CSV table of C-alpha atoms in Angstrom, one decimal:
chain,number,residue,atom,x,y,z
A,1210,MET,CA,85.7,105.3,84.1
A,1211,ILE,CA,86.0,102.6,81.4
A,1212,ALA,CA,84.3,99.5,81.7
A,1213,ARG,CA,85.5,96.8,83.1
A,1214,LYS,CA,84.3,94.2,80.0
A,1215,TYR,CA,86.6,96.8,78.3
A,1216,LEU,CA,89.6,95.6,80.6
A,1217,TYR,CA,88.9,91.6,80.0
A,1218,LEU,CA,89.6,92.5,76.3
A,1219,ILE,CA,93.0,94.1,77.2
A,1220,ALA,CA,93.9,91.0,79.1
A,1221,LEU,CA,92.3,88.6,76.7
A,1222,ALA,CA,94.9,89.9,73.7
A,1223,ARG,CA,97.8,90.1,76.0
A,1224,GLU,CA,97.4,86.5,77.1
A,1225,LYS,CA,95.9,85.1,74.1
A,1226,HIS,CA,94.0,82.8,76.0
A,1227,PHE,CA,90.6,83.1,77.6
A,1228,GLY,CA,91.2,80.9,80.6
A,1229,ARG,CA,94.5,82.7,81.5
A,1230,ALA,CA,92.7,86.1,80.6
A,1231,ALA,CA,90.3,85.1,83.1
A,1232,GLU,CA,92.5,84.3,85.8
A,1233,ALA,CA,94.4,87.1,85.4
A,1234,CYS,CA,91.0,89.2,85.4
A,1235,HIS,CA,89.9,86.8,88.4
A,1236,VAL,CA,86.7,86.0,87.0
A,1237,SER,CA,85.3,82.7,85.4
A,1238,ALA,CA,86.2,82.1,81.6
A,1239,SER,CA,82.4,81.9,81.0
A,1240,THR,CA,82.4,85.2,82.5
A,1241,LEU,CA,84.8,87.0,80.1
A,1242,SER,CA,83.3,85.3,77.5
A,1243,ALA,CA,80.1,86.8,77.9
A,1244,ALA,CA,81.7,90.2,78.5
A,1245,ILE,CA,83.4,90.1,75.1
A,1246,ARG,CA,79.9,89.0,73.5
A,1247,ASP,CA,78.1,91.7,74.8
A,1248,ILE,CA,80.7,94.1,73.2
A,1249,GLU,CA,80.3,92.6,70.1
A,1250,SER,CA,76.6,93.3,70.4
A,1251,GLU,CA,77.1,96.9,71.5
A,1252,LEU,CA,79.1,97.7,69.0
A,1253,GLY,CA,77.5,95.3,66.3
A,1254,VAL,CA,80.8,93.7,65.1
A,1255,THR,CA,82.9,91.0,65.4
A,1256,ILE,CA,86.1,91.7,67.5
A,1257,VAL,CA,87.4,88.0,67.9
A,1258,GLU,CA,88.3,85.4,65.9
A,1259,ARG,CA,85.7,82.2,66.7
A,1260,GLY,CA,87.6,79.1,66.6
A,1261,GLN,CA,88.0,76.2,69.1
A,1262,GLN,CA,90.7,78.2,70.9
A,1263,PHE,CA,91.4,82.0,70.8
A,1264,SER,CA,93.4,82.8,67.5
A,1265,GLY,CA,93.3,86.8,67.1
A,1266,LEU,CA,91.4,89.8,66.8
A,1267,THR,CA,89.6,90.6,63.5
A,1268,SER,CA,90.4,94.1,62.5
A,1269,GLU,CA,87.2,95.7,63.9
A,1270,GLY,CA,88.5,94.2,67.3
A,1271,GLU,CA,92.3,95.5,66.9
A,1272,ARG,CA,90.1,98.9,66.7
A,1273,VAL,CA,88.3,98.5,69.7
A,1274,LEU,CA,90.8,96.6,71.1
A,1275,GLU,CA,93.3,100.7,70.4
A,1276,CYS,CA,90.4,102.3,71.9
A,1277,ALA,CA,89.7,100.5,75.1
A,1278,ARG,CA,93.8,100.8,75.7
A,1279,GLN,CA,93.8,104.9,75.4
A,1280,MET,CA,90.5,104.7,77.9
A,1281,ALA,CA,92.1,102.7,80.5
A,1282,ALA,CA,95.1,104.6,79.9
A,1283,ARG,CA,93.4,108.0,80.3
A,1284,ALA,CA,91.8,106.2,83.7
A,1285,GLU,CA,94.1,105.5,85.1
A,1286,GLY,CA,96.1,108.6,84.6
A,1287,LEU,CA,93.1,110.1,86.4
A,1288,ARG,CA,93.1,108.1,89.2
A,1289,GLN,CA,97.0,108.8,89.6
A,1290,GLU,CA,95.9,112.8,89.5
A,1291,LEU,CA,93.1,112.3,92.2
A,1292,ALA,CA,95.4,110.4,94.4
A,1293,GLN,CA,98.2,112.9,93.7
A,1294,MET,CA,96.1,115.6,94.7
A,1295,GLN,CA,95.3,114.0,98.3
A,1296,ASP,CA,98.4,111.9,99.4
A,1297,GLY,CA,101.3,112.6,96.6
A,1298,LEU,CA,102.0,109.9,93.8
A,1299,THR,CA,101.3,106.8,94.1
A,1300,GLY,CA,100.6,103.8,92.2
A,1301,ARG,CA,103.4,101.6,89.8
A,1302,LEU,CA,106.2,102.6,87.5
A,1303,ARG,CA,106.6,100.5,84.3
A,1304,LEU,CA,109.8,100.7,83.2
A,1305,GLY,CA,111.1,98.8,80.2
A,1306,VAL,CA,115.2,99.0,79.6
A,1307,ILE,CA,117.2,97.4,77.1
A,1308,PRO,CA,119.9,94.9,78.8
A,1309,THR,CA,123.1,97.3,78.5
A,1310,GLY,CA,120.9,99.6,80.7
A,1311,LEU,CA,119.8,97.4,83.3
A,1312,THR,CA,122.5,98.5,85.4
A,1313,ALA,CA,122.8,102.4,84.9
A,1314,VAL,CA,118.7,103.0,85.0
A,1315,ALA,CA,119.2,102.6,88.7
A,1316,THR,CA,120.2,106.2,89.0
A,1317,LEU,CA,116.9,107.1,87.4
A,1318,THR,CA,114.8,104.8,89.5
A,1319,ALA,CA,116.5,105.7,92.9
A,1320,ALA,CA,116.0,109.7,92.2
A,1321,PHE,CA,112.4,108.9,91.5
A,1322,SER,CA,111.8,106.6,94.3
A,1323,ARG,CA,112.9,109.3,96.7
A,1324,ARG,CA,110.7,112.3,95.6
A,1325,HIS,CA,107.8,109.7,95.1
A,1326,PRO,CA,107.9,106.8,97.7
A,1327,LEU,CA,104.5,105.7,97.8
A,1328,VAL,CA,105.1,104.6,94.0
A,1329,ASP,CA,106.3,100.7,93.8
A,1330,VAL,CA,109.2,100.8,90.6
A,1331,GLU,CA,108.8,97.5,88.3
A,1332,VAL,CA,112.0,97.3,85.9
A,1333,LEU,CA,112.0,94.9,83.3
A,1334,SER,CA,114.3,93.5,80.7
A,1335,MET,CA,112.9,93.9,77.3
A,1336,SER,CA,114.6,94.4,73.3
A,1337,THR,CA,113.7,97.6,71.5
A,1338,GLN,CA,111.3,96.6,69.9
A,1339,GLN,CA,109.4,95.0,73.1
A,1340,ILE,CA,109.6,98.5,74.6
A,1341,LEU,CA,108.1,100.1,71.6
A,1342,ALA,CA,105.3,97.6,71.7
A,1343,GLY,CA,104.6,98.3,75.2
A,1344,LEU,CA,104.7,102.4,75.0
A,1345,ARG,CA,102.2,101.9,72.1
A,1346,GLY,CA,100.3,99.3,73.9
A,1347,PHE,CA,100.1,101.5,77.1
A,1348,GLU,CA,101.8,99.0,79.1
A,1349,LEU,CA,104.7,100.6,79.6
A,1350,ASP,CA,105.0,104.2,81.1
A,1351,GLY,CA,108.6,104.3,79.9
A,1352,GLY,CA,111.4,102.6,78.0
A,1353,ILE,CA,114.9,103.0,78.1
A,1354,ALA,CA,116.5,102.4,74.6
A,1355,TYR,CA,118.8,104.0,72.1
A,1356,LEU,CA,117.3,107.6,71.0
A,1357,GLU,CA,117.8,106.5,67.3
A,1358,SER,CA,115.0,103.7,68.4
A,1359,ARG,CA,112.6,106.5,68.6
A,1360,SER,CA,109.5,107.3,66.3
A,1361,PRO,CA,107.4,110.0,65.6
A,1362,GLU,CA,104.8,109.3,68.1
A,1363,LEU,CA,107.5,109.1,71.2
A,1364,GLU,CA,109.1,112.0,73.3
A,1365,ALA,CA,112.6,111.7,74.0
A,1366,GLN,CA,114.9,112.7,76.9
A,1367,PRO,CA,118.7,111.9,76.4
A,1368,LEU,CA,120.4,110.8,79.5
A,1369,TRP,CA,123.8,109.5,78.9
A,1370,CYS,CA,126.2,108.9,76.5
A,1371,GLU,CA,127.4,105.4,76.4
A,1372,ASN,CA,130.8,104.3,74.7
A,1373,HIS,CA,131.8,100.7,74.7
A,1374,VAL,CA,134.9,98.7,75.9
A,1375,LEU,CA,136.3,95.2,74.8
A,1376,LEU,CA,136.4,93.2,78.1
A,1377,THR,CA,139.3,90.2,77.6
A,1378,PRO,CA,140.1,87.5,80.1
A,1379,GLN,CA,143.1,87.9,82.3
A,1380,SER,CA,145.1,85.8,80.5
A,1381,GLY,CA,144.0,87.4,76.7
A,1382,PRO,CA,145.6,88.9,74.0
A,1383,PHE,CA,146.9,92.4,74.1
A,1384,GLU,CA,148.6,92.7,77.0
A,1385,GLY,CA,150.8,96.1,78.1
A,1386,ARG,CA,148.2,98.0,76.1
A,1387,ASP,CA,145.9,100.5,77.2
A,1388,CYS,CA,143.5,100.4,73.6
A,1389,VAL,CA,142.7,97.9,70.8
A,1390,THR,CA,141.1,98.8,67.4
A,1391,TRP,CA,137.5,97.5,66.4
A,1392,GLN,CA,139.5,95.4,63.7
A,1393,GLU,CA,141.2,93.8,66.3
A,1394,ALA,CA,138.8,92.9,68.4
A,1395,ALA,CA,137.4,91.5,65.1
A,1396,GLN,CA,139.9,88.6,65.4
A,1397,ILE,CA,139.3,86.9,68.7
A,1398,PRO,CA,136.5,85.1,69.8
A,1399,LEU,CA,133.8,87.4,71.1
A,1400,GLY,CA,130.3,86.7,72.9
A,1401,LEU,CA,127.7,89.0,72.4
A,1402,LEU,CA,124.4,90.0,72.9
A,1403,THR,CA,121.7,88.1,70.4
A,1404,PRO,CA,121.2,89.8,66.7
A,1405,ASN,CA,117.7,90.7,67.8
A,1406,MET,CA,119.1,93.0,70.9
A,1407,HIS,CA,119.2,96.4,69.4
A,1408,ASN,CA,123.0,97.1,71.0
A,1409,ARG,CA,124.0,93.9,69.1
A,1410,GLN,CA,122.9,95.5,65.7
A,1411,THR,CA,124.6,98.5,66.2
A,1412,ILE,CA,128.3,96.8,67.3
A,1413,ASP,CA,127.5,94.6,63.9
A,1414,ALA,CA,127.0,98.2,61.9
A,1415,VAL,CA,130.5,99.0,63.4
A,1416,PHE,CA,132.6,96.3,62.2
A,1417,ALA,CA,130.4,96.4,59.0
A,1418,SER,CA,131.6,100.0,58.8
A,1419,LEU,CA,135.3,98.8,58.7
A,1420,GLY,CA,134.4,95.6,56.4
A,1421,GLN,CA,134.5,93.3,59.0
A,1422,LYS,CA,131.8,90.6,60.1
A,1423,PRO,CA,133.0,88.5,62.9
A,1424,ARG,CA,131.2,85.5,63.7
A,1425,PRO,CA,130.8,85.4,67.9
A,1426,THR,CA,130.8,81.8,69.0
A,1427,LEU,CA,128.8,82.9,72.1
A,1428,GLU,CA,125.1,84.5,71.8
A,1429,THR,CA,122.9,85.4,75.2
A,1430,ASP,CA,120.3,88.2,75.8
A,1431,SER,CA,121.7,88.7,79.6
A,1432,ILE,CA,124.3,91.4,79.8
A,1433,ILE,CA,125.3,89.3,83.1
A,1434,SER,CA,125.9,86.2,81.1
A,1435,ILE,CA,128.2,88.0,79.1
A,1436,LEU,CA,130.3,89.4,81.9
A,1437,ALA,CA,130.3,85.6,83.7
A,1438,HIS,CA,131.2,84.0,80.2
A,1439,VAL,CA,134.1,86.3,79.7
A,1440,SER,CA,135.1,85.7,83.5
A,1441,ALA,CA,135.2,82.1,82.8
A,1442,GLY,CA,138.3,82.8,80.8
A,1443,HIS,CA,137.3,81.5,77.0
A,1444,TRP,CA,135.5,84.5,75.1
A,1445,SER,CA,135.6,88.4,75.0
A,1446,SER,CA,133.3,90.9,74.6
A,1447,ILE,CA,132.3,94.5,73.8
A,1448,VAL,CA,130.0,95.8,76.4
A,1449,PRO,CA,128.9,99.4,77.5
A,1450,ARG,CA,131.5,101.3,80.0
A,1451,ALA,CA,128.4,102.3,82.3
A,1452,VAL,CA,127.9,98.5,83.2
A,1453,LEU,CA,131.4,98.4,84.4
A,1454,ASP,CA,131.4,101.7,86.4
A,1455,LEU,CA,128.5,100.9,88.2
A,1456,ILE,CA,128.8,96.9,88.9
A,1457,GLY,CA,133.0,97.0,89.1
A,1458,VAL,CA,135.3,95.1,86.6
A,1459,PRO,CA,134.4,90.9,86.7
A,1460,ALA,CA,137.4,89.0,88.2
A,1461,GLY,CA,139.7,87.9,86.3
A,1462,THR,CA,139.3,90.1,83.3
A,1463,ARG,CA,140.6,93.4,81.7
A,1464,VAL,CA,139.2,96.3,79.8
A,1465,PHE,CA,140.3,97.9,77.1
A,1466,ASP,CA,139.2,101.3,75.2
A,1467,LEU,CA,138.4,101.0,72.2
A,1468,ARG,CA,139.2,102.9,69.0
A,1469,GLU,CA,139.4,103.4,65.1
A,1470,PRO,CA,136.9,104.5,65.7
A,1471,VAL,CA,135.6,106.0,68.8
A,1472,VAL,CA,131.9,105.4,69.3
A,1473,GLU,CA,129.4,107.0,71.4
A,1474,TRP,CA,125.3,105.6,71.4
A,1475,ALA,CA,123.2,108.0,73.2
A,1476,THR,CA,120.6,106.7,75.4
A,1477,GLY,CA,117.7,108.2,77.0
A,1478,LEU,CA,114.1,107.8,78.0
A,1479,LEU,CA,111.2,107.2,75.7
A,1480,VAL,CA,107.4,107.8,76.7
A,1481,LEU,CA,104.6,108.0,74.4
A,1482,LYS,CA,103.7,111.3,73.5
A,1483,ARG,CA,99.9,112.0,74.5
A,1484,GLN,CA,98.2,115.3,76.2
A,1485,PRO,CA,97.8,115.5,79.2
A,1486,ARG,CA,100.4,113.2,80.3
A,1487,SER,CA,99.5,111.2,82.9
A,1488,PRO,CA,101.1,111.8,86.5
A,1489,MET,CA,103.3,109.0,86.6
A,1490,VAL,CA,105.1,109.9,83.2
A,1491,ASP,CA,104.9,113.8,83.8
A,1492,ALA,CA,107.2,112.6,86.7
A,1493,LEU,CA,109.3,110.2,85.2
A,1494,MET,CA,110.3,112.8,82.5
A,1495,ASN,CA,111.1,115.7,85.2
A,1496,GLU,CA,113.7,112.9,86.9
A,1497,ALA,CA,115.1,112.2,83.6
A,1498,ARG,CA,115.5,116.0,82.3
A,1499,ALA,CA,117.4,116.3,85.7
A,1500,LEU,CA,119.8,113.4,85.2
A,1501,GLY,CA,120.2,114.4,81.1
A,1502,HIS,CA,120.7,117.9,81.5
A,1503,GLY,CA,123.7,118.8,78.8
A,1504,MET,CA,123.8,115.0,77.1
A,1505,HIS,CA,124.1,115.0,73.5
A,1506,ASP,CA,121.1,113.6,71.5
A,1507,SER,CA,122.7,111.3,68.8
A,1508,THR,CA,125.0,108.6,68.4
A,1509,ARG,CA,128.5,109.8,67.4
A,1510,ILE,CA,131.3,108.3,65.4
A,1511,VAL,CA,134.5,110.1,65.6
């Protein structure tokens, strides 16, 4: 099993502060500092930049951290495997989800929990880049994101194809119509997710392909906040249909299909490629396969 001092290093890299890392590990700051010095003495390298406060890891420290995270992940996988042999899968499933997937992901987590009732599920709202970093750092078991975000070190399982609709206030434009073009949507006051969100970047890319560059007058990192602001009566927004299908259309709003073009984005589960996979990740992938059978594996623009 992994030595406790390497777990202290992982905590220090995560918290970026000796005091907070020690508190997270339930030890004193002096105990944590001594453990870090012990690693340096054992390996014969400096792993922490010295100063009055924590200022980062050396290049050698980054490599030791990478190895420590791998050892911790393997130890946790072994713990899960042994527990599964006795009582069934136990532990905590850590799942990072892009904001637009936070409602739809409940279908996956509910199916997983029915099959593995002893596992606690943690769902975190994250940007795509945060999810990718969490997977590479062994801090997440899986991530729900657009599949175009995947990279060679990740394995993907498609879950659903997501298209977007225009949500407007009840008193907004386009009365008596069923659909609106992207060109028309670019001309009205919009509230969208923040530019660092992958969903926003894909929406901007569609507008750019049409020679449009709308300037949203409201930006937020919460899809729920978007829905509330449209319901308040000033802004319109472009949101995934799956969100409205699951939680309903907000009071005082109307929904329009978006046309010219019709766009679909494939969303799915991303996990880190490694063999053997931990029992937790293996179980998660099995549920995702069952739910995502037959889904497309790419963004489609019609």
